[in-house]
Amino acid sequence: AQYAVASITDITERKRADLAIKKNEEALYRLIQNLHSGVVVHAPDTHILLANNRASEILGLTIEQMTGKKAIDPAWSFMREDGSTMPFEEYPVNRVISSNKPIQNQIVGINRPATSDVAWVLVNAFPEYNTDSSLNQVVVTFVDVTERKQAEDVIKKTSAERALLLREVHHRIKNNMHTLKSLLNLQADRISSPEGKEALLASESRISSMMVLYNQLY
């Protein structure tokens, strides 16, 4: 009689290793979800593999809305720091993919479709590679700097207004000095008294000196 021989392989260690990997992945996921920074992980074709809760809050989109979408999706309408529309090739994930280099501290505006407003974020992004040097994913992190950006814009606007006001005041003061100098000179030509003429010309000279000093101060 022939007997079948059964082969049994002990896979206990492999199961333990798989369980350890799963636990590590779960711990990492919980960590990412509790970060104060927004985190979005893109695949090499830019579609979103993972996004955390903070990213959802900043972008004004649910994680379900983001997962699987690509960076060129119309919902992601980005702006440059100067307020102009950012072309697709300048999007952080596309810049990382095209250059194979990380991005540090880039200011990006995000038009949020849900609330019809703009969130400003400080973006950092970096590529991660497989063992064969092929691109595995791109990790993008960002923090909300909307309030700081708005404050900076107010300061810039105020500074521009002050500069304009200062130029206007400077222009008026110079005109007034020129007018006064011309009047003194005209009066000196008309006066016959040598003492009076000398006094007027001395006053005109003082105004000229004041104009030189004022220009230097300005």
Coordinates of N, CA and C in Angstrom, one line a residue:
A1 N 0.8 -1.2 0.0 CA 0.0 0.0 0.0 C 0.9 1.2 0.0
Q2 N 0.4 2.3 -0.7 CA 1.1 3.5 -0.7 C 0.5 4.5 0.2
Y3 N 1.4 5.3 0.9 CA 0.9 6.3 1.8 C 1.3 7.7 1.4
A4 N 0.3 8.6 1.5 CA 0.6 10.0 1.1 C 1.3 10.7 2.3
V5 N 2.3 11.4 1.9 CA 3.1 12.1 2.9 C 2.7 13.6 2.9
A6 N 2.2 14.0 4.0 CA 1.8 15.4 4.2 C 3.0 16.3 4.6
S7 N 3.2 17.5 4.0 CA 4.2 18.4 4.4 C 3.6 19.6 5.1
I8 N 4.1 19.7 6.3 CA 3.6 20.8 7.2 C 4.7 21.8 7.5
T9 N 4.5 23.1 7.1 CA 5.5 24.1 7.3 C 5.1 25.0 8.5
D10 N 6.0 25.2 9.4 CA 5.7 26.1 10.5 C 5.8 27.6 10.1
I11 N 4.7 28.3 10.0 CA 4.7 29.7 9.6 C 4.4 30.6 10.8
T12 N 4.7 30.1 12.0 CA 4.4 30.9 13.2 C 5.2 32.2 13.1
E13 N 6.5 32.1 12.8 CA 7.4 33.3 12.8 C 6.9 34.3 11.7
R14 N 6.5 33.8 10.6 CA 6.0 34.7 9.5 C 4.7 35.4 10.0
K15 N 3.8 34.7 10.6 CA 2.6 35.3 11.1 C 2.9 36.3 12.2
R16 N 3.8 36.0 13.0 CA 4.2 37.0 14.0 C 4.8 38.3 13.4
A17 N 5.6 38.1 12.3 CA 6.2 39.2 11.6 C 5.1 40.0 11.0
D18 N 4.2 39.3 10.3 CA 3.1 40.0 9.6 C 2.2 40.8 10.7
L19 N 2.0 40.2 11.8 CA 1.2 40.9 12.9 C 2.0 42.1 13.4
A20 N 3.3 42.0 13.5 CA 4.1 43.1 14.0 C 4.1 44.3 13.0
I21 N 4.2 43.9 11.7 CA 4.1 44.9 10.7 C 2.7 45.6 10.7
K22 N 1.7 44.8 10.8 CA 0.3 45.4 10.9 C 0.2 46.4 12.1
K23 N 0.7 46.0 13.2 CA 0.6 46.8 14.4 C 1.4 48.1 14.2
N24 N 2.6 48.0 13.6 CA 3.4 49.2 13.3 C 2.7 50.1 12.4
E25 N 2.0 49.6 11.3 CA 1.3 50.4 10.4 C 0.1 51.1 11.1
E26 N -0.6 50.4 11.9 CA -1.7 51.0 12.6 C -1.2 52.1 13.6
A27 N -0.1 51.9 14.2 CA 0.4 52.9 15.1 C 0.9 54.1 14.3
L28 N 1.5 53.9 13.2 CA 1.9 55.0 12.3 C 0.7 55.8 11.8
Y29 N -0.3 55.1 11.4 CA -1.5 55.7 10.9 C -2.2 56.6 12.0
R30 N -2.2 56.1 13.3 CA -2.8 56.8 14.4 C -2.0 58.1 14.6
L31 N -0.6 57.9 14.5 CA 0.3 59.1 14.7 C 0.0 60.1 13.7
I32 N -0.1 59.7 12.4 CA -0.3 60.7 11.3 C -1.7 61.4 11.5
Q33 N -2.7 60.6 12.0 CA -4.0 61.2 12.1 C -4.0 62.3 13.2
N34 N -3.1 62.2 14.2 CA -3.1 63.1 15.3 C -2.1 64.2 15.2
L35 N -1.5 64.3 14.1 CA -0.5 65.4 13.9 C -1.2 66.7 13.7
H36 N -0.6 67.8 14.2 CA -1.2 69.1 14.0 C -1.0 69.6 12.6
S37 N 0.0 69.0 11.9 CA 0.2 69.4 10.4 C -0.7 68.5 9.5
G38 N -1.1 69.1 8.4 CA -1.8 68.3 7.4 C -0.8 67.4 6.7
V39 N -1.2 66.2 6.4 CA -0.4 65.2 5.7 C -1.2 64.6 4.6
V40 N -0.6 64.7 3.4 CA -1.2 64.0 2.2 C -0.1 63.2 1.5
V41 N -0.4 61.9 1.3 CA 0.6 61.0 0.6 C 0.1 60.7 -0.8
H42 N 0.9 61.0 -1.8 CA 0.6 60.8 -3.2 C 1.3 59.6 -3.7
A43 N 0.7 58.9 -4.6 CA 1.3 57.8 -5.4 C 2.1 58.5 -6.5
P44 N 2.9 57.7 -7.2 CA 3.7 58.3 -8.3 C 2.9 59.0 -9.4
D45 N 1.7 58.6 -9.6 CA 0.8 59.2 -10.6 C 0.0 60.4 -10.0
T46 N 0.4 60.8 -8.8 CA -0.2 61.9 -8.0 C -1.5 61.6 -7.3
H47 N -2.2 60.5 -7.5 CA -3.4 60.3 -6.8 C -3.1 60.1 -5.3
I48 N -4.1 60.4 -4.5 CA -3.9 60.5 -3.1 C -4.1 59.1 -2.4
L49 N -3.1 58.7 -1.7 CA -3.1 57.4 -1.1 C -3.7 57.5 0.4
L50 N -3.3 58.6 1.0 CA -3.6 58.8 2.4 C -3.7 60.3 2.7
A51 N -4.6 60.7 3.6 CA -4.7 62.1 4.1 C -5.2 62.0 5.5
N52 N -4.6 62.9 6.3 CA -5.0 62.9 7.7 C -6.1 63.9 8.1
N53 N -6.6 63.8 9.3 CA -7.7 64.7 9.7 C -7.4 66.2 9.6
R54 N -6.2 66.5 9.9 CA -5.8 67.9 9.9 C -5.8 68.4 8.4
A55 N -5.4 67.6 7.5 CA -5.4 68.0 6.1 C -6.9 68.2 5.6
S56 N -7.7 67.4 6.1 CA -9.2 67.5 5.8 C -9.7 68.8 6.3
E57 N -9.3 69.2 7.6 CA -9.8 70.5 8.2 C -9.2 71.7 7.4
I58 N -8.0 71.7 7.0 CA -7.4 72.8 6.3 C -7.9 72.9 4.9
L59 N -8.1 71.8 4.2 CA -8.5 71.9 2.8 C -10.0 72.0 2.7
G60 N -10.7 71.8 3.8 CA -12.2 71.9 3.7 C -12.8 70.8 2.9
L61 N -12.2 69.6 2.9 CA -12.7 68.4 2.2 C -12.6 67.2 3.1
T62 N -13.5 66.3 2.9 CA -13.5 65.1 3.7 C -12.4 64.2 3.2
I63 N -11.9 63.3 4.1 CA -10.9 62.3 3.7 C -11.4 61.5 2.5
E64 N -12.7 61.1 2.5 CA -13.3 60.3 1.4 C -13.2 61.1 0.1
Q65 N -13.4 62.4 0.2 CA -13.4 63.3 -1.0 C -12.0 63.3 -1.6
M66 N -11.0 63.3 -0.7 CA -9.6 63.4 -1.2 C -9.0 62.1 -1.7
T67 N -9.3 61.0 -1.0 CA -8.6 59.7 -1.3 C -8.9 59.3 -2.7
G68 N -7.8 59.0 -3.4 CA -8.0 58.5 -4.8 C -7.9 59.6 -5.8
K69 N -8.1 60.9 -5.4 CA -8.0 62.0 -6.3 C -6.6 62.3 -6.7
K70 N -6.4 62.9 -7.8 CA -5.1 63.4 -8.3 C -4.9 64.9 -8.0
A71 N -3.7 65.3 -8.0 CA -3.4 66.7 -7.6 C -3.9 67.6 -8.7
I72 N -4.2 67.1 -9.9 CA -4.8 68.0 -10.9 C -6.3 68.2 -10.9
D73 N -6.9 67.5 -9.9 CA -8.3 67.6 -9.7 C -8.7 69.1 -9.5
P74 N -9.8 69.5 -10.2 CA -10.3 70.9 -10.1 C -10.5 71.4 -8.6
A75 N -10.8 70.4 -7.7 CA -11.1 70.8 -6.3 C -9.8 71.4 -5.7
W76 N -8.6 71.1 -6.2 CA -7.4 71.6 -5.7 C -7.0 72.8 -6.6
S77 N -7.5 73.9 -6.3 CA -7.2 75.1 -7.1 C -6.1 75.9 -6.3
F78 N -4.9 75.9 -6.7 CA -3.8 76.5 -5.9 C -3.5 77.9 -6.4
M79 N -2.9 78.7 -5.5 CA -2.5 80.0 -5.8 C -1.0 80.2 -5.4
R80 N -0.3 81.1 -6.2 CA 1.0 81.5 -5.7 C 0.9 82.5 -4.6
E81 N 2.1 82.8 -4.0 CA 2.1 83.7 -2.9 C 1.6 85.1 -3.2
D82 N 1.8 85.5 -4.5 CA 1.4 86.8 -4.9 C -0.1 86.8 -5.3
G83 N -0.8 85.7 -5.2 CA -2.3 85.7 -5.4 C -2.6 85.2 -6.8
S84 N -1.6 85.0 -7.7 CA -1.9 84.5 -9.1 C -2.2 83.0 -9.1
T85 N -2.9 82.5 -10.1 CA -3.2 81.1 -10.2 C -1.9 80.3 -10.4
M86 N -1.8 79.2 -9.7 CA -0.6 78.4 -9.8 C -0.8 77.3 -10.9
P87 N 0.0 77.2 -11.9 CA -0.2 76.2 -13.0 C 0.1 74.8 -12.4
F88 N -0.4 73.8 -13.0 CA -0.3 72.4 -12.5 C 1.2 72.0 -12.3
E89 N 2.1 72.4 -13.2 CA 3.5 71.9 -13.0 C 4.1 72.5 -11.8
E90 N 3.5 73.6 -11.2 CA 4.1 74.1 -10.0 C 3.5 73.6 -8.7
Y91 N 2.5 72.7 -8.8 CA 2.0 72.1 -7.6 C 3.1 71.4 -6.9
P92 N 3.1 71.4 -5.6 CA 4.2 70.8 -4.8 C 4.5 69.4 -5.2
V93 N 3.4 68.5 -5.3 CA 3.7 67.1 -5.7 C 4.3 67.0 -7.1
N94 N 3.8 67.8 -8.0 CA 4.3 67.8 -9.4 C 5.8 68.3 -9.4
R95 N 6.1 69.3 -8.6 CA 7.5 69.8 -8.6 C 8.4 68.7 -8.0
V96 N 8.0 68.0 -7.0 CA 8.8 66.9 -6.4 C 9.1 65.8 -7.5
I97 N 8.0 65.4 -8.2 CA 8.1 64.3 -9.1 C 9.0 64.7 -10.3
S98 N 8.9 66.0 -10.8 CA 9.6 66.4 -11.9 C 11.1 66.6 -11.6
S99 N 11.4 67.1 -10.4 CA 12.7 67.4 -10.0 C 13.5 66.4 -9.2
N100 N 12.7 65.4 -8.6 CA 13.2 64.4 -7.7 C 13.9 65.1 -6.5
K101 N 13.4 66.3 -6.1 CA 14.0 67.0 -5.0 C 12.9 67.4 -4.0
P102 N 13.2 67.5 -2.8 CA 12.2 67.9 -1.8 C 11.9 69.4 -1.9
I103 N 10.8 69.9 -1.4 CA 10.4 71.3 -1.3 C 10.4 71.7 0.2
Q104 N 10.9 72.8 0.4 CA 10.9 73.3 1.8 C 10.3 74.7 1.9
N105 N 9.3 74.8 2.8 CA 8.7 76.1 3.2 C 8.2 76.9 2.0
Q106 N 7.4 76.3 1.2 CA 6.7 77.0 0.1 C 5.4 77.5 0.6
I107 N 5.1 78.8 0.3 CA 3.7 79.3 0.7 C 2.8 79.0 -0.5
V108 N 1.7 78.4 -0.2 CA 0.7 78.1 -1.2 C -0.7 78.5 -0.8
G109 N -1.5 79.1 -1.6 CA -2.9 79.4 -1.3 C -3.8 78.3 -1.9
I110 N -4.8 77.9 -1.2 CA -5.7 76.9 -1.6 C -7.1 77.4 -1.6
N111 N -7.7 77.4 -2.8 CA -9.1 77.8 -3.0 C -10.0 76.7 -2.5
R112 N -10.7 76.9 -1.4 CA -11.5 75.8 -0.8 C -12.9 75.8 -1.4
P113 N -13.2 74.8 -2.1 CA -14.6 74.8 -2.8 C -15.7 74.8 -1.8
A114 N -15.5 74.2 -0.7 CA -16.7 74.0 0.3 C -17.0 75.4 0.9
T115 N -16.0 76.2 1.2 CA -16.3 77.4 2.0 C -16.1 78.7 1.1
S116 N -15.6 78.5 -0.1 CA -15.4 79.6 -1.1 C -14.4 80.6 -0.5
D117 N -13.4 80.2 0.2 CA -12.4 81.1 0.6 C -11.0 80.5 0.3
V118 N -10.0 81.2 0.8 CA -8.6 80.8 0.5 C -7.9 80.5 1.9
A119 N -7.3 79.3 1.9 CA -6.4 78.9 3.1 C -5.0 79.0 2.6
W120 N -4.1 79.7 3.4 CA -2.7 79.7 3.0 C -1.9 78.8 3.9
V121 N -1.1 78.0 3.3 CA -0.3 76.9 4.0 C 1.1 77.0 3.7
L122 N 1.9 76.6 4.6 CA 3.4 76.5 4.5 C 3.7 75.0 4.2
V123 N 4.2 74.7 3.0 CA 4.3 73.4 2.5 C 5.7 72.9 2.5
N124 N 5.9 71.6 2.9 CA 7.1 70.9 2.8 C 6.7 69.5 2.1
A125 N 7.5 69.1 1.2 CA 7.2 67.8 0.5 C 8.5 67.1 0.1
F126 N 8.5 65.8 0.1 CA 9.7 65.0 -0.2 C 9.3 63.7 -0.8
P127 N 10.2 63.2 -1.7 CA 9.9 61.9 -2.3 C 10.4 60.7 -1.5
E128 N 9.8 59.6 -1.6 CA 10.3 58.3 -1.0 C 10.4 57.3 -2.1
Y129 N 11.5 56.5 -2.1 CA 11.9 55.6 -3.2 C 11.8 54.1 -2.7
N130 N 11.6 53.3 -3.7 CA 11.7 51.8 -3.5 C 13.2 51.4 -3.5
T131 N 13.4 50.2 -3.2 CA 14.8 49.7 -3.2 C 15.5 49.7 -4.5
D132 N 14.7 49.7 -5.6 CA 15.2 49.8 -7.0 C 15.4 51.2 -7.5
S133 N 15.2 52.2 -6.5 CA 15.3 53.6 -6.8 C 14.1 54.2 -7.6
S134 N 13.1 53.4 -7.8 CA 11.9 54.0 -8.4 C 11.1 54.7 -7.4
L135 N 10.3 55.7 -7.8 CA 9.5 56.5 -6.9 C 8.4 55.7 -6.3
N136 N 8.3 55.7 -5.0 CA 7.3 54.9 -4.3 C 6.1 55.8 -3.9
Q137 N 6.4 57.0 -3.4 CA 5.3 58.0 -3.0 C 5.9 59.3 -2.7
V138 N 5.1 60.3 -2.7 CA 5.5 61.7 -2.3 C 4.7 62.1 -1.1
V139 N 5.4 62.5 -0.1 CA 4.7 62.9 1.2 C 4.7 64.4 1.2
V140 N 3.5 65.0 1.4 CA 3.3 66.4 1.5 C 2.8 66.8 2.8
T141 N 3.5 67.7 3.5 CA 3.0 68.2 4.8 C 2.8 69.7 4.8
F142 N 1.8 70.2 5.5 CA 1.6 71.6 5.5 C 0.9 72.1 6.8
V143 N 1.2 73.3 7.1 CA 0.6 73.9 8.3 C -0.2 75.2 7.8
D144 N -1.3 75.5 8.5 CA -2.1 76.6 8.2 C -1.4 77.9 8.7
V145 N -1.1 78.8 7.7 CA -0.5 80.1 8.1 C -1.4 81.2 7.5
T146 N -2.7 81.0 7.4 CA -3.7 82.0 6.9 C -3.6 83.3 7.7
E147 N -3.7 83.2 9.0 CA -3.7 84.4 9.8 C -2.5 85.2 9.6
R148 N -1.3 84.5 9.6 CA 0.0 85.2 9.4 C 0.0 85.8 8.1
K149 N -0.4 85.1 7.0 CA -0.4 85.7 5.7 C -1.3 86.9 5.6
Q150 N -2.5 86.8 6.2 CA -3.4 88.0 6.1 C -2.8 89.2 6.9
A151 N -2.1 88.9 8.0 CA -1.5 90.0 8.8 C -0.3 90.6 8.0
E152 N 0.5 89.8 7.3 CA 1.5 90.3 6.4 C 1.0 91.2 5.3
D153 N -0.1 90.7 4.7 CA -0.7 91.5 3.6 C -1.2 92.9 4.1
V154 N -1.8 92.9 5.4 CA -2.2 94.2 5.9 C -1.0 95.1 6.2
I155 N 0.1 94.5 6.7 CA 1.3 95.3 6.9 C 1.8 95.9 5.6
K156 N 1.9 95.0 4.6 CA 2.4 95.5 3.3 C 1.5 96.6 2.7
K157 N 0.2 96.4 2.9 CA -0.7 97.5 2.4 C -0.6 98.8 3.2
T158 N -0.4 98.6 4.5 CA -0.2 99.8 5.3 C 1.1 100.5 5.0
S159 N 2.1 99.7 4.8 CA 3.4 100.3 4.5 C 3.4 101.0 3.1
A160 N 2.7 100.4 2.2 CA 2.5 101.1 0.9 C 1.8 102.4 1.0
E161 N 0.7 102.4 1.8 CA -0.1 103.6 2.0 C 0.8 104.7 2.7
R162 N 1.6 104.3 3.7 CA 2.4 105.2 4.4 C 3.5 105.8 3.4
A163 N 4.0 105.0 2.6 CA 5.0 105.4 1.6 C 4.4 106.4 0.7
L164 N 3.2 106.1 0.2 CA 2.5 107.1 -0.7 C 2.2 108.4 0.0
L165 N 1.8 108.3 1.3 CA 1.5 109.6 2.0 C 2.8 110.4 2.2
L166 N 3.9 109.7 2.5 CA 5.2 110.3 2.7 C 5.6 111.0 1.5
R167 N 5.5 110.4 0.3 CA 5.9 111.0 -1.0 C 5.0 112.2 -1.2
E168 N 3.7 112.2 -0.9 CA 2.8 113.3 -1.1 C 3.2 114.5 -0.2
V169 N 3.5 114.2 1.0 CA 3.9 115.3 2.0 C 5.2 115.9 1.5
H170 N 6.2 115.0 1.1 CA 7.5 115.5 0.6 C 7.3 116.4 -0.6
H171 N 6.5 116.0 -1.5 CA 6.2 116.8 -2.7 C 5.6 118.2 -2.3
R172 N 4.7 118.2 -1.4 CA 4.1 119.4 -1.0 C 5.0 120.4 -0.3
I173 N 5.8 119.8 0.6 CA 6.8 120.6 1.3 C 7.8 121.2 0.4
K174 N 8.3 120.4 -0.6 CA 9.3 120.9 -1.5 C 8.7 122.1 -2.4
N175 N 7.4 121.9 -2.8 CA 6.7 122.9 -3.6 C 6.6 124.2 -2.7
N176 N 6.2 124.0 -1.5 CA 6.0 125.2 -0.6 C 7.4 126.0 -0.4
M177 N 8.4 125.2 -0.2 CA 9.8 125.8 -0.1 C 10.2 126.6 -1.3
H178 N 9.9 125.9 -2.5 CA 10.3 126.6 -3.8 C 9.5 127.8 -3.9
T179 N 8.2 127.8 -3.6 CA 7.3 128.9 -3.7 C 7.8 130.1 -2.8
L180 N 8.1 129.8 -1.6 CA 8.6 130.8 -0.6 C 9.9 131.4 -1.1
K181 N 10.8 130.5 -1.6 CA 12.1 131.0 -2.1 C 11.9 132.0 -3.3
S182 N 11.0 131.6 -4.1 CA 10.7 132.4 -5.3 C 10.1 133.8 -4.9
L183 N 9.2 133.8 -3.9 CA 8.6 135.0 -3.5 C 9.6 135.9 -2.8
L184 N 10.5 135.3 -2.0 CA 11.6 136.2 -1.4 C 12.5 136.8 -2.4
N185 N 12.9 136.0 -3.4 CA 13.7 136.4 -4.5 C 13.1 137.6 -5.3
L186 N 11.8 137.4 -5.6 CA 11.0 138.4 -6.3 C 10.9 139.7 -5.5
Q187 N 10.7 139.6 -4.2 CA 10.6 140.7 -3.4 C 11.9 141.4 -3.2
A188 N 13.0 140.7 -3.2 CA 14.3 141.3 -3.1 C 14.7 142.1 -4.3
D189 N 14.2 141.7 -5.5 CA 14.4 142.4 -6.8 C 13.7 143.7 -6.8
R190 N 12.6 143.8 -6.1 CA 11.7 145.0 -6.1 C 12.1 146.0 -5.0
I191 N 12.7 145.5 -3.9 CA 13.0 146.4 -2.8 C 14.3 147.3 -3.1
S192 N 14.2 148.5 -2.7 CA 15.3 149.4 -3.0 C 16.3 149.5 -1.8
S193 N 15.9 149.2 -0.6 CA 16.7 149.3 0.5 C 17.8 148.2 0.5
P194 N 19.1 148.6 0.6 CA 20.1 147.5 0.7 C 20.0 146.6 1.9
E195 N 19.6 147.2 3.0 CA 19.5 146.3 4.2 C 18.3 145.4 4.0
G196 N 17.2 145.8 3.5 CA 16.0 145.0 3.3 C 16.3 143.9 2.2
K197 N 17.0 144.3 1.2 CA 17.4 143.3 0.1 C 18.3 142.2 0.7
E198 N 19.3 142.6 1.5 CA 20.2 141.7 2.2 C 19.5 140.7 3.1
A199 N 18.5 141.2 3.8 CA 17.7 140.4 4.7 C 16.9 139.4 4.0
L200 N 16.3 139.8 2.9 CA 15.5 138.9 2.1 C 16.3 137.8 1.4
L201 N 17.5 138.2 0.9 CA 18.4 137.2 0.3 C 19.0 136.3 1.3
A202 N 19.2 136.8 2.5 CA 19.7 135.9 3.6 C 18.6 134.8 4.0
S203 N 17.3 135.3 4.0 CA 16.2 134.3 4.3 C 16.1 133.3 3.1
E204 N 16.3 133.8 1.9 CA 16.3 132.9 0.7 C 17.4 131.8 0.9
S205 N 18.6 132.3 1.3 CA 19.7 131.3 1.4 C 19.4 130.3 2.5
R206 N 18.8 130.8 3.6 CA 18.4 129.8 4.7 C 17.4 128.7 4.2
I207 N 16.5 129.2 3.4 CA 15.5 128.2 2.8 C 16.2 127.2 1.9
S208 N 17.2 127.7 1.1 CA 17.9 126.8 0.3 C 18.7 125.7 1.1
S209 N 19.3 126.2 2.2 CA 19.9 125.2 3.1 C 19.0 124.2 3.7
M210 N 17.8 124.7 4.1 CA 16.7 123.9 4.6 C 16.3 122.8 3.6
M211 N 16.2 123.2 2.3 CA 15.8 122.3 1.3 C 16.9 121.2 1.1
V212 N 18.1 121.5 1.2 CA 19.2 120.5 1.1 C 19.1 119.5 2.2
L213 N 19.0 120.1 3.5 CA 18.9 119.2 4.6 C 17.6 118.3 4.6
Y214 N 16.5 118.9 4.2 CA 15.3 118.1 4.1 C 15.4 117.0 3.1
N215 N 16.0 117.2 2.0 CA 16.2 116.2 1.0 C 17.1 115.0 1.5
Q216 N 18.1 115.4 2.3 CA 19.0 114.4 2.9 C 18.2 113.6 3.9
L217 N 17.4 114.2 4.7 CA 16.6 113.5 5.7 C 15.5 112.6 5.1
Y218 N 14.9 113.1 4.0 CA 13.9 112.3 3.3 C 14.6 111.0 2.7

